PDB file of C-alpha atoms in Angstrom:
ATOM      1  CA  MET A   1       0.000  -0.070  -0.055  1.00  0.00           C
ATOM      2  CA  ARG A   2       1.187   3.447  -1.057  1.00  0.00           C
ATOM      3  CA  SER A   3       1.657   5.843   1.821  1.00  0.00           C
ATOM      4  CA  PRO A   4      -0.369   9.174   1.577  1.00  0.00           C
ATOM      5  CA  ASP A   5       2.722  10.892   3.143  1.00  0.00           C
ATOM      6  CA  PHE A   6       5.418  12.252   1.172  1.00  0.00           C
ATOM      7  CA  LEU A   7       8.482  14.749   0.941  1.00  0.00           C
ATOM      8  CA  THR A   8       7.485  18.067  -0.388  1.00  0.00           C
ATOM      9  CA  ALA A   9      10.496  20.082   0.046  1.00  0.00           C
ATOM     10  CA  VAL A  10      13.880  20.237   1.328  1.00  0.00           C
ATOM     11  CA  GLY A  11      15.212  23.452   2.993  1.00  0.00           C
ATOM     12  CA  ILE A  12      18.834  24.781   2.768  1.00  0.00           C
ATOM     13  CA  GLY A  13      20.371  27.718   4.598  1.00  0.00           C
ATOM     14  CA  VAL A  14      21.656  30.422   2.338  1.00  0.00           C
ATOM     15  CA  ALA A  15      23.788  33.743   3.215  1.00  0.00           C
ATOM     16  CA  ASP A  16      22.060  36.023   0.527  1.00  0.00           C
ATOM     17  CA  LEU A  17      18.466  35.072  -0.281  1.00  0.00           C
ATOM     18  CA  GLU A  18      18.145  37.284  -3.188  1.00  0.00           C
ATOM     19  CA  ARG A  19      21.453  36.041  -4.930  1.00  0.00           C
ATOM     20  CA  SER A  20      20.306  32.425  -4.294  1.00  0.00           C
ATOM     21  CA  THR A  21      16.878  32.793  -5.590  1.00  0.00           C
ATOM     22  CA  ARG A  22      18.143  34.325  -8.819  1.00  0.00           C
ATOM     23  CA  TYR A  23      20.535  31.243  -9.208  1.00  0.00           C
ATOM     24  CA  TYR A  24      17.726  28.704  -8.670  1.00  0.00           C
ATOM     25  CA  GLU A  25      15.580  30.709 -11.149  1.00  0.00           C
ATOM     26  CA  GLU A  26      18.006  31.690 -13.665  1.00  0.00           C
ATOM     27  CA  VAL A  27      20.644  28.919 -13.828  1.00  0.00           C
ATOM     28  CA  LEU A  28      18.297  25.931 -12.687  1.00  0.00           C
ATOM     29  CA  GLY A  29      15.019  27.049 -14.338  1.00  0.00           C
ATOM     30  CA  MET A  30      13.138  26.814 -11.105  1.00  0.00           C
ATOM     31  CA  THR A  31       9.902  29.123 -10.361  1.00  0.00           C
ATOM     32  CA  LYS A  32       9.305  30.756  -7.100  1.00  0.00           C
ATOM     33  CA  LEU A  33       6.180  29.545  -5.580  1.00  0.00           C
ATOM     34  CA  ARG A  34       5.927  31.491  -2.470  1.00  0.00           C
ATOM     35  CA  THR A  35       7.967  33.495   0.145  1.00  0.00           C
ATOM     36  CA  PHE A  36       7.528  33.297   4.000  1.00  0.00           C
ATOM     37  CA  GLU A  37       8.602  35.583   6.785  1.00  0.00           C
ATOM     38  CA  VAL A  38       8.483  34.123  10.284  1.00  0.00           C
ATOM     39  CA  GLU A  39       9.896  35.831  13.361  1.00  0.00           C
ATOM     40  CA  TYR A  40      13.359  34.098  13.064  1.00  0.00           C
ATOM     41  CA  MET A  41      13.871  33.549   9.303  1.00  0.00           C
ATOM     42  CA  ASP A  42      12.911  34.513   5.745  1.00  0.00           C
ATOM     43  CA  GLU A  43      12.184  31.722   3.226  1.00  0.00           C
ATOM     44  CA  VAL A  44      11.786  31.320  -0.660  1.00  0.00           C
ATOM     45  CA  MET A  45      10.117  28.177  -1.767  1.00  0.00           C
ATOM     46  CA  LEU A  46      11.057  27.261  -5.510  1.00  0.00           C
ATOM     47  CA  ALA A  47      10.360  24.246  -7.684  1.00  0.00           C
ATOM     48  CA  HIS A  48      10.013  22.938 -11.342  1.00  0.00           C
ATOM     49  CA  GLU A  49       6.220  22.616 -12.278  1.00  0.00           C
ATOM     50  CA  GLY A  50       4.610  19.808 -10.310  1.00  0.00           C
ATOM     51  CA  ARG A  51       7.958  18.759  -8.518  1.00  0.00           C
ATOM     52  CA  ASN A  52       9.422  18.737  -5.239  1.00  0.00           C
ATOM     53  CA  ALA A  53      10.660  22.196  -3.923  1.00  0.00           C
ATOM     54  CA  VAL A  54      13.858  23.630  -2.537  1.00  0.00           C
ATOM     55  CA  VAL A  55      13.128  26.087   0.372  1.00  0.00           C
ATOM     56  CA  LEU A  56      15.926  28.663   0.662  1.00  0.00           C
ATOM     57  CA  MET A  57      16.305  29.814   4.310  1.00  0.00           C
ATOM     58  CA  HIS A  58      17.897  32.840   5.736  1.00  0.00           C
ATOM     59  CA  TYR A  59      18.027  33.260   9.417  1.00  0.00           C
ATOM     60  CA  THR A  60      17.058  36.818  10.590  1.00  0.00           C
ATOM     61  CA  ASP A  61      17.268  36.164  14.483  1.00  0.00           C
ATOM     62  CA  GLY A  62      20.914  37.180  14.845  1.00  0.00           C
ATOM     63  CA  SER A  63      22.032  33.565  15.523  1.00  0.00           C
ATOM     64  CA  ALA A  64      25.442  32.446  14.126  1.00  0.00           C
ATOM     65  CA  ARG A  65      24.883  30.252  10.970  1.00  0.00           C
ATOM     66  CA  ASN A  66      27.257  28.366   8.689  1.00  0.00           C
ATOM     67  CA  TYR A  67      26.009  28.827   5.348  1.00  0.00           C
ATOM     68  CA  ARG A  68      29.149  27.852   3.567  1.00  0.00           C
ATOM     69  CA  ASP A  69      30.031  24.546   2.123  1.00  0.00           C
ATOM     70  CA  ASN A  70      27.658  22.356   3.927  1.00  0.00           C
ATOM     71  CA  PRO A  71      27.876  18.737   3.041  1.00  0.00           C
ATOM     72  CA  VAL A  72      24.544  18.785   1.160  1.00  0.00           C
ATOM     73  CA  LYS A  73      23.958  17.574  -2.517  1.00  0.00           C
ATOM     74  CA  LEU A  74      20.770  18.617  -4.551  1.00  0.00           C
ATOM     75  CA  VAL A  75      20.195  16.277  -7.380  1.00  0.00           C
ATOM     76  CA  PHE A  76      18.340  17.337 -10.620  1.00  0.00           C
ATOM     77  CA  TYR A  77      17.359  15.502 -13.608  1.00  0.00           C
ATOM     78  CA  VAL A  78      17.878  18.012 -16.604  1.00  0.00           C
ATOM     79  CA  THR A  79      17.530  17.816 -20.359  1.00  0.00           C
ATOM     80  CA  ASP A  80      20.980  19.471 -20.992  1.00  0.00           C
ATOM     81  CA  PRO A  81      23.692  19.347 -18.273  1.00  0.00           C
ATOM     82  CA  ALA A  82      26.188  21.053 -20.570  1.00  0.00           C
ATOM     83  CA  ALA A  83      23.951  24.022 -21.144  1.00  0.00           C
ATOM     84  CA  ILE A  84      23.368  24.443 -17.363  1.00  0.00           C
ATOM     85  CA  ALA A  85      26.998  23.968 -16.663  1.00  0.00           C
ATOM     86  CA  ALA A  86      27.612  26.931 -19.099  1.00  0.00           C
ATOM     87  CA  LYS A  87      24.970  28.942 -16.976  1.00  0.00           C
ATOM     88  CA  VAL A  88      26.873  28.071 -13.765  1.00  0.00           C
ATOM     89  CA  LYS A  89      30.153  29.337 -15.132  1.00  0.00           C
ATOM     90  CA  ALA A  90      28.443  32.496 -16.518  1.00  0.00           C
ATOM     91  CA  ALA A  91      27.169  33.147 -12.904  1.00  0.00           C
ATOM     92  CA  GLY A  92      30.684  33.017 -11.891  1.00  0.00           C
ATOM     93  CA  LEU A  93      30.386  29.780  -9.927  1.00  0.00           C
ATOM     94  CA  GLU A  94      32.133  26.557 -10.123  1.00  0.00           C
ATOM     95  CA  VAL A  95      31.561  23.383 -12.162  1.00  0.00           C
ATOM     96  CA  THR A  96      33.595  20.641 -10.130  1.00  0.00           C
ATOM     97  CA  ARG A  97      32.773  17.847 -12.777  1.00  0.00           C
ATOM     98  CA  GLU A  98      32.274  18.704 -16.288  1.00  0.00           C
ATOM     99  CA  PRO A  99      29.341  16.916 -17.979  1.00  0.00           C
ATOM    100  CA  ALA A 100      30.341  13.492 -18.978  1.00  0.00           C
ATOM    101  CA  PRO A 101      28.715  10.012 -19.121  1.00  0.00           C
ATOM    102  CA  ILE A 102      29.231   7.536 -16.121  1.00  0.00           C
ATOM    103  CA  GLU A 103      29.073   3.927 -17.423  1.00  0.00           C
ATOM    104  CA  SER A 104      28.029   2.531 -13.846  1.00  0.00           C
ATOM    105  CA  LEU A 105      24.972   4.871 -14.235  1.00  0.00           C
ATOM    106  CA  GLY A 106      24.185   3.382 -17.578  1.00  0.00           C
ATOM    107  CA  GLY A 107      26.009   5.933 -19.501  1.00  0.00           C
ATOM    108  CA  ALA A 108      23.997   8.924 -17.887  1.00  0.00           C
ATOM    109  CA  VAL A 109      25.541  12.127 -18.393  1.00  0.00           C
ATOM    110  CA  VAL A 110      26.543  13.741 -15.041  1.00  0.00           C
ATOM    111  CA  CYS A 111      27.856  17.214 -14.057  1.00  0.00           C
ATOM    112  CA  LEU A 112      28.736  18.454 -10.620  1.00  0.00           C
ATOM    113  CA  ALA A 113      28.565  22.226  -9.855  1.00  0.00           C
ATOM    114  CA  LYS A 114      28.256  24.559  -6.747  1.00  0.00           C
ATOM    115  CA  ASP A 115      25.356  27.052  -5.921  1.00  0.00           C
ATOM    116  CA  PRO A 116      26.390  30.416  -4.332  1.00  0.00           C
ATOM    117  CA  ASP A 117      26.768  28.883  -0.811  1.00  0.00           C
ATOM    118  CA  GLY A 118      28.791  25.929  -2.009  1.00  0.00           C
ATOM    119  CA  TYR A 119      26.142  23.407  -1.995  1.00  0.00           C
ATOM    120  CA  VAL A 120      26.803  20.603  -4.574  1.00  0.00           C
ATOM    121  CA  ILE A 121      24.359  20.591  -7.410  1.00  0.00           C
ATOM    122  CA  GLU A 122      24.283  17.385  -9.254  1.00  0.00           C
ATOM    123  CA  LEU A 123      22.920  17.481 -12.790  1.00  0.00           C
ATOM    124  CA  ILE A 124      22.016  14.164 -14.323  1.00  0.00           C
ATOM    125  CA  GLN A 125      20.653  14.038 -17.982  1.00  0.00           C
ATOM    126  CA  ASN A 126      16.916  13.083 -17.652  1.00  0.00           C
ATOM    127  CA  PRO A 127      16.723   9.456 -18.975  1.00  0.00           C
ATOM    128  CA  ALA A 128      13.531  10.193 -20.539  1.00  0.00           C
ATOM    129  CA  THR A 129      14.922  13.046 -22.685  1.00  0.00           C
ATOM    130  CA  THR A 130      17.949  10.763 -23.558  1.00  0.00           C
ATOM    131  CA  GLU A 131      15.506   8.137 -24.883  1.00  0.00           C
ATOM    132  CA  THR A 132      13.523  10.555 -26.799  1.00  0.00           C
ATOM    133  CA  ALA A 133      16.520  12.030 -28.448  1.00  0.00           C
ATOM    134  CA  LYS A 134      17.655   8.477 -29.433  1.00  0.00           C
ATOM    135  CA  THR A 135      14.180   7.677 -30.772  1.00  0.00           C
ATOM    136  CA  ASP A 136      14.049  10.997 -32.580  1.00  0.00           C
ATOM    137  CA  ALA A 137      17.551  10.311 -34.263  1.00  0.00           C
ATOM    138  CA  ALA A 138      16.626   6.863 -35.295  1.00  0.00           C
ATOM    139  CA  MET A 139      13.364   8.077 -36.852  1.00  0.00           C
ATOM    140  CA  THR A 140      15.141  10.694 -39.046  1.00  0.00           C
ATOM    141  CA  ALA A 141      18.097   8.260 -39.977  1.00  0.00           C
TER     142      ALA A 141
END
């Protein structure tokens, strides 16, 4: 039996809420769903249409927070890892693994990059788009 419970979002702390929001919108193509202001933090919720969300959180309570290089990885299926890697670089951020196939993952193209706070962003070419491209190429051949 399938549980009615599910993960809807993952929250990550960010040093600069506006900069991180721009990154997730402009580089990763996410859409801002809503913003929240509570007594101890401001949040921005972003997602790809109909998918799980990322909540960017910036604490406003004056407490000391470590926003930099936390051991967190966000994994995204994307249609074109190379194009997004180029956007990461254009934003002045680091690509730590250029897009290339990984045989142990069935030849999926994988790229690793960093967001403005040093979180690892893993870009995996969406298998559905890979299969569609192969089918399209075979049909035109």
